Amino acid sequence: MSMKLPFFKTKKTKVEEENELDNIPKHVAIIMDGNGRWAKKRGLPRLAGHKEGMEVVQKIVKTAVNCHVDILTLYAFSTENWRRPKSEVDYLLGLPKEFLHIYLPELIENNVKIETIGNMDVLPGHTKKAVRYAKEKTEDNDGLLLNFALNYGSRFEIIQAIRRLVTDIDSSKLTLDNLDEHIFSEYLYTTGLSDPDLLIRTSGEQRLSNFLLWQLAYTEFWFTDVLWPDFSDETFKKALYDYQQRKRRYGGV
Ligand code: IPE
Ligand code: IPE
Ligand code: MG
């Protein structure tokens, strides 16, 4: 298979190309932060930052496809983001529909499969509808899995997992003796997905903000001061490159 990656500025040999694709993280999770500050710096309303951030999502999806990342999980709206002014919440929850309206055909063309994690039940009807439609349209795709964390909060995820788990124990579907890490994971939103190999957070903040607390146990973290709307193909590739140099030990030697 010939792979022409934007990675390669000059023509490389096949061996060199294979080396650059070696040890690419299978699952990359990103906390896309800094939209508001990006807008403020330009004297624009915060919403303009979110809009610009949405454009960056599509750019980064393309890079992920080209670099053969398997899963890209993007933190788009947290369970705590409801604390923002209603106008901003409304705008943020309108973005999935807008994004999919513009980019779904291109995503389909690129064999991207769309999924979500988070509590969709309480999202506005138009958001749910757009997301459901995109999931249906891409369900047979087997390229990049583009996983949006929408109304996602890790603590809520763990609580809902425990609730369902206890229900299954009560109805004898599961016994307490059988409960282990693997079975517990199946009750999380991320069931069936491998844990992220690389976590990126933009905008200089170095915290998880309730993102994938269970799943990030052995993930490599990569932080940058770049604000999400300025996050580029090059910055993403720098993160991938840095990941490639890391040694993961999982508690071993
Ligand atoms: C990230 O940008 C987008 C979401 C949280 C949805 P912010 O809106 O958090 O931007 P800052 O952190 O205020 O700059
Ligand atoms: C995390 O960013 C949530 C998303 C990127 C969707 P926040 O901007 O909400 O996080 P805090 O408030 O700085 O921790
Ligand atoms: Mg923020």
Short mmCIF file of C-alpha atoms and ligand atoms in Angstrom, two decimals:
data_model
loop_
_atom_site.label_atom_id
_atom_site.label_comp_id
_atom_site.label_asym_id
_atom_site.label_seq_id
_atom_site.Cartn_x
_atom_site.Cartn_y
_atom_site.Cartn_z
CA MET A 1 0.00 0.00 0.00
CA SER A 2 1.52 3.35 -0.90
CA MET A 3 1.12 5.88 1.86
CA LYS A 4 1.62 9.52 1.14
CA LEU A 5 1.62 11.16 4.50
CA PRO A 6 1.87 14.90 4.99
CA PHE A 7 4.51 13.85 7.53
CA PHE A 8 7.01 13.50 4.74
CA LYS A 9 8.35 16.73 3.36
CA THR A 10 10.86 15.03 1.11
CA LYS A 11 10.57 11.71 -0.62
CA LYS A 12 11.57 8.92 1.73
CA THR A 13 12.43 5.28 1.25
CA LYS A 14 9.91 2.64 2.21
CA VAL A 15 11.96 1.70 5.27
CA GLU A 16 12.07 5.31 6.44
CA GLU A 17 8.33 5.62 5.96
CA GLU A 18 7.74 2.46 7.96
CA ASN A 19 9.95 3.76 10.76
CA GLU A 20 7.91 6.94 10.98
CA LEU A 21 4.70 4.94 11.24
CA ASP A 22 6.25 2.68 13.83
CA ASN A 23 4.80 2.98 17.32
CA ILE A 24 2.04 5.40 16.37
CA PRO A 25 -0.44 5.59 19.26
CA LYS A 26 -3.51 3.52 18.45
CA HIS A 27 -5.83 5.64 20.57
CA VAL A 28 -5.30 9.38 20.99
CA ALA A 29 -7.52 11.39 23.34
CA ILE A 30 -7.55 15.18 23.24
CA ILE A 31 -8.81 17.77 25.71
CA MET A 32 -9.43 20.60 23.26
CA ASP A 33 -8.99 23.61 25.52
CA GLY A 34 -8.39 27.34 25.08
CA ASN A 35 -11.10 28.44 22.64
CA GLY A 36 -12.29 31.22 24.93
CA ARG A 37 -8.79 32.62 25.51
CA TRP A 38 -8.05 32.44 21.80
CA ALA A 39 -11.10 34.59 21.10
CA LYS A 40 -10.38 37.00 23.95
CA LYS A 41 -6.86 37.63 22.64
CA ARG A 42 -8.43 38.76 19.38
CA GLY A 43 -11.17 40.84 20.98
CA LEU A 44 -13.77 38.38 19.70
CA PRO A 45 -16.69 36.77 21.55
CA ARG A 46 -15.94 33.34 23.07
CA LEU A 47 -18.24 31.71 20.54
CA ALA A 48 -15.87 32.74 17.74
CA GLY A 49 -13.22 30.65 19.49
CA HIS A 50 -15.51 27.64 19.55
CA LYS A 51 -16.29 28.08 15.87
CA GLU A 52 -12.60 28.21 14.99
CA GLY A 53 -12.03 25.20 17.23
CA MET A 54 -14.59 23.26 15.24
CA GLU A 55 -12.62 23.86 12.03
CA VAL A 56 -9.50 22.56 13.73
CA VAL A 57 -11.29 19.32 14.58
CA GLN A 58 -11.67 18.45 10.92
CA LYS A 59 -8.02 19.27 10.21
CA ILE A 60 -6.84 17.05 13.04
CA VAL A 61 -9.13 14.22 11.95
CA LYS A 62 -7.41 14.28 8.58
CA THR A 63 -3.98 14.10 10.20
CA ALA A 64 -5.14 11.21 12.39
CA VAL A 65 -6.35 9.36 9.29
CA ASN A 66 -3.09 10.01 7.45
CA CYS A 67 -0.99 8.91 10.40
CA HIS A 68 -2.99 5.71 10.87
CA VAL A 69 -4.29 6.49 14.34
CA ASP A 70 -7.12 3.99 15.05
CA ILE A 71 -9.18 5.93 17.58
CA LEU A 72 -9.43 9.68 18.18
CA THR A 73 -11.44 10.65 21.26
CA LEU A 74 -12.22 14.36 21.49
CA TYR A 75 -13.52 16.04 24.65
CA ALA A 76 -16.19 18.33 23.22
CA PHE A 77 -18.48 19.03 26.18
CA SER A 78 -18.07 18.05 29.82
CA THR A 79 -20.74 17.41 32.43
CA GLU A 80 -19.37 20.54 34.15
CA ASN A 81 -19.69 22.75 31.05
CA TRP A 82 -23.40 23.22 31.88
CA ARG A 83 -22.12 25.79 34.40
CA ARG A 84 -21.40 28.22 31.54
CA PRO A 85 -23.84 30.92 30.43
CA LYS A 86 -26.84 29.45 28.64
CA SER A 87 -25.96 31.17 25.37
CA GLU A 88 -22.55 29.49 25.35
CA VAL A 89 -23.99 26.09 26.32
CA ASP A 90 -26.53 26.38 23.51
CA TYR A 91 -23.83 27.29 21.04
CA LEU A 92 -21.53 24.44 22.12
CA LEU A 93 -24.36 21.92 21.89
CA GLY A 94 -25.22 23.20 18.43
CA LEU A 95 -21.71 22.57 17.13
CA PRO A 96 -21.99 18.79 16.61
CA LYS A 97 -24.90 19.37 14.24
CA GLU A 98 -23.07 22.14 12.42
CA PHE A 99 -19.87 20.12 12.21
CA LEU A 100 -21.63 17.05 10.86
CA HIS A 101 -23.69 19.12 8.43
CA ILE A 102 -20.52 20.44 6.85
CA TYR A 103 -18.13 17.50 7.21
CA LEU A 104 -20.12 14.26 7.29
CA PRO A 105 -19.75 13.63 3.53
CA GLU A 106 -15.99 14.08 3.78
CA LEU A 107 -15.82 11.84 6.85
CA ILE A 108 -17.78 9.14 5.04
CA GLU A 109 -15.47 9.46 2.05
CA ASN A 110 -12.52 8.87 4.38
CA ASN A 111 -14.06 5.75 5.93
CA VAL A 112 -14.36 7.44 9.36
CA LYS A 113 -16.72 5.88 11.89
CA ILE A 114 -18.46 8.20 14.35
CA GLU A 115 -19.16 7.28 17.95
CA THR A 116 -19.83 9.14 21.18
CA ILE A 117 -19.25 8.67 24.87
CA GLY A 118 -21.23 10.55 27.50
CA ASN A 119 -24.80 11.02 28.62
CA MET A 120 -26.70 11.76 25.43
CA ASP A 121 -30.15 11.50 27.06
CA VAL A 122 -30.28 15.09 28.24
CA LEU A 123 -28.86 16.73 25.10
CA PRO A 124 -31.09 18.85 22.86
CA GLY A 125 -33.14 16.86 20.34
CA HIS A 126 -31.38 18.39 17.31
CA THR A 127 -27.98 17.41 18.68
CA LYS A 128 -29.08 13.83 19.35
CA LYS A 129 -30.67 13.59 15.92
CA ALA A 130 -27.59 14.81 14.05
CA VAL A 131 -25.31 12.50 16.01
CA ARG A 132 -27.60 9.49 15.60
CA TYR A 133 -27.76 10.10 11.85
CA ALA A 134 -23.97 10.33 11.58
CA LYS A 135 -23.52 7.14 13.60
CA GLU A 136 -25.95 5.29 11.36
CA LYS A 137 -24.33 6.58 8.19
CA THR A 138 -20.85 5.56 9.33
CA GLU A 139 -21.58 2.38 11.30
CA ASP A 140 -20.04 0.08 8.69
CA ASN A 141 -16.90 2.17 8.24
CA ASP A 142 -13.73 0.62 9.55
CA GLY A 143 -11.24 3.47 9.24
CA LEU A 144 -10.55 5.99 12.00
CA LEU A 145 -12.98 5.78 14.91
CA LEU A 146 -13.88 9.39 15.69
CA ASN A 147 -15.23 9.35 19.20
CA PHE A 148 -16.80 12.55 20.58
CA ALA A 149 -17.06 12.92 24.34
CA LEU A 150 -20.34 14.79 24.58
CA ASN A 151 -21.79 15.64 27.95
CA TYR A 152 -19.07 13.36 29.26
CA GLY A 153 -17.86 13.23 32.85
CA SER A 154 -15.75 10.42 34.20
CA ARG A 155 -17.24 10.40 37.68
CA PHE A 156 -20.76 10.19 36.28
CA GLU A 157 -19.60 7.43 33.94
CA ILE A 158 -18.26 5.42 36.88
CA ILE A 159 -21.45 5.96 38.91
CA GLN A 160 -23.72 4.86 36.06
CA ALA A 161 -21.46 1.82 35.57
CA ILE A 162 -21.85 0.88 39.23
CA ARG A 163 -25.61 1.35 39.07
CA ARG A 164 -25.94 -1.00 36.10
CA LEU A 165 -23.48 -3.41 37.60
CA VAL A 166 -25.42 -3.66 40.86
CA THR A 167 -28.62 -4.20 38.86
CA ASP A 168 -26.90 -7.07 37.04
CA ILE A 169 -25.72 -8.57 40.33
CA ASP A 170 -29.25 -8.28 41.75
CA SER A 171 -30.65 -10.11 38.75
CA SER A 172 -27.84 -12.71 38.90
CA LYS A 173 -26.46 -11.75 35.48
CA LEU A 174 -23.16 -11.13 37.23
CA THR A 175 -21.66 -12.38 40.46
CA LEU A 176 -19.53 -10.26 42.74
CA ASP A 177 -16.79 -12.91 42.67
CA ASN A 178 -16.51 -12.57 38.89
CA LEU A 179 -16.16 -8.80 38.97
CA ASP A 180 -12.72 -7.76 37.81
CA GLU A 181 -11.14 -4.81 35.96
CA HIS A 182 -12.04 -6.22 32.59
CA ILE A 183 -15.71 -6.72 33.44
CA PHE A 184 -15.92 -3.32 35.13
CA SER A 185 -14.55 -1.70 31.96
CA GLU A 186 -17.43 -3.17 30.01
CA TYR A 187 -19.86 -1.04 31.99
CA LEU A 188 -18.09 2.18 31.03
CA TYR A 189 -19.01 4.23 27.94
CA THR A 190 -15.71 3.17 26.40
CA THR A 191 -16.63 -0.52 26.37
CA GLY A 192 -14.81 -2.30 23.56
CA LEU A 193 -12.27 0.49 23.06
CA SER A 194 -8.63 0.14 24.01
CA ASP A 195 -7.43 2.68 26.59
CA PRO A 196 -5.89 5.86 25.16
CA ASP A 197 -2.17 5.56 24.49
CA LEU A 198 -1.67 9.30 24.29
CA LEU A 199 -3.55 12.16 25.95
CA ILE A 200 -3.08 15.67 24.62
CA ARG A 201 -4.30 18.79 26.40
CA THR A 202 -3.92 22.20 24.84
CA SER A 203 -3.90 25.73 26.33
CA GLY A 204 -1.34 25.17 29.07
CA GLU A 205 -3.71 23.64 31.64
CA GLN A 206 -2.33 20.48 33.18
CA ARG A 207 -5.36 18.75 34.61
CA LEU A 208 -7.85 16.10 33.54
CA SER A 209 -11.08 18.01 34.22
CA ASN A 210 -13.03 14.78 34.79
CA PHE A 211 -11.88 13.12 31.55
CA LEU A 212 -11.41 9.33 31.33
CA LEU A 213 -10.11 8.90 34.88
CA TRP A 214 -10.26 5.10 34.73
CA GLN A 215 -9.05 4.74 31.15
CA LEU A 216 -5.99 7.00 31.47
CA ALA A 217 -4.30 4.88 34.17
CA TYR A 218 -1.28 4.13 31.96
CA THR A 219 -1.64 6.73 29.22
CA GLU A 220 1.21 9.00 28.15
CA PHE A 221 0.38 12.69 28.72
CA TRP A 222 1.41 15.50 26.40
CA PHE A 223 0.71 19.14 27.23
CA THR A 224 1.13 22.22 25.08
CA ASP A 225 0.54 25.93 25.62
CA VAL A 226 -0.97 26.18 22.13
CA LEU A 227 -4.64 27.17 22.30
CA TRP A 228 -6.97 24.70 20.56
CA PRO A 229 -7.90 27.01 17.64
CA ASP A 230 -4.16 27.35 16.90
CA PHE A 231 -3.51 23.60 17.16
CA SER A 232 -2.06 22.55 13.83
CA ASP A 233 -1.14 19.50 11.86
CA GLU A 234 2.48 20.22 12.85
CA THR A 235 1.69 20.42 16.57
CA PHE A 236 -0.22 17.17 16.37
CA LYS A 237 2.67 15.46 14.62
CA LYS A 238 5.07 16.78 17.25
CA ALA A 239 2.93 15.09 19.90
CA LEU A 240 2.91 11.84 17.92
CA TYR A 241 6.66 12.06 17.43
CA ASP A 242 7.26 12.65 21.16
CA TYR A 243 5.05 9.67 21.94
CA GLN A 244 7.12 7.52 19.62
CA GLN A 245 10.22 8.28 21.73
CA ARG A 246 8.64 7.30 25.04
CA LYS A 247 9.20 4.04 26.88
CA ARG A 248 6.08 2.64 28.49
CA ARG A 249 6.73 0.29 31.37
CA TYR A 250 3.33 -0.48 32.92
CA GLY A 251 4.95 -0.99 36.29
CA GLY A 252 7.56 -3.38 34.92
CA VAL A 253 11.25 -2.76 34.41
C1 IPE B 1 -12.55 24.50 25.22
O1 IPE B 1 -12.30 25.86 25.28
C2 IPE B 1 -13.93 24.21 24.71
C3 IPE B 1 -14.82 23.62 25.70
C4 IPE B 1 -14.58 23.48 26.96
C5 IPE B 1 -16.09 23.18 25.22
P1 IPE B 1 -12.77 26.75 26.51
O2 IPE B 1 -14.11 27.29 26.20
O3 IPE B 1 -12.67 26.00 27.77
O4 IPE B 1 -11.69 27.90 26.44
P2 IPE B 1 -10.99 28.61 27.66
O5 IPE B 1 -10.41 27.54 28.53
O6 IPE B 1 -12.02 29.41 28.37
O7 IPE B 1 -9.94 29.46 27.03
C1 IPE B 2 -12.42 20.61 29.66
O1 IPE B 2 -12.15 21.95 29.52
C2 IPE B 2 -13.66 20.23 28.90
C3 IPE B 2 -13.55 20.24 27.44
C4 IPE B 2 -12.49 20.54 26.75
C5 IPE B 2 -14.76 19.89 26.75
P1 IPE B 2 -12.66 23.05 30.54
O2 IPE B 2 -12.19 24.35 30.04
O3 IPE B 2 -14.12 22.89 30.76
O4 IPE B 2 -11.92 22.61 31.89
P2 IPE B 2 -11.55 23.47 33.18
O5 IPE B 2 -12.79 24.13 33.63
O6 IPE B 2 -10.51 24.46 32.74
O7 IPE B 2 -10.99 22.48 34.14
MG MG B 3 -11.21 25.78 29.15
#
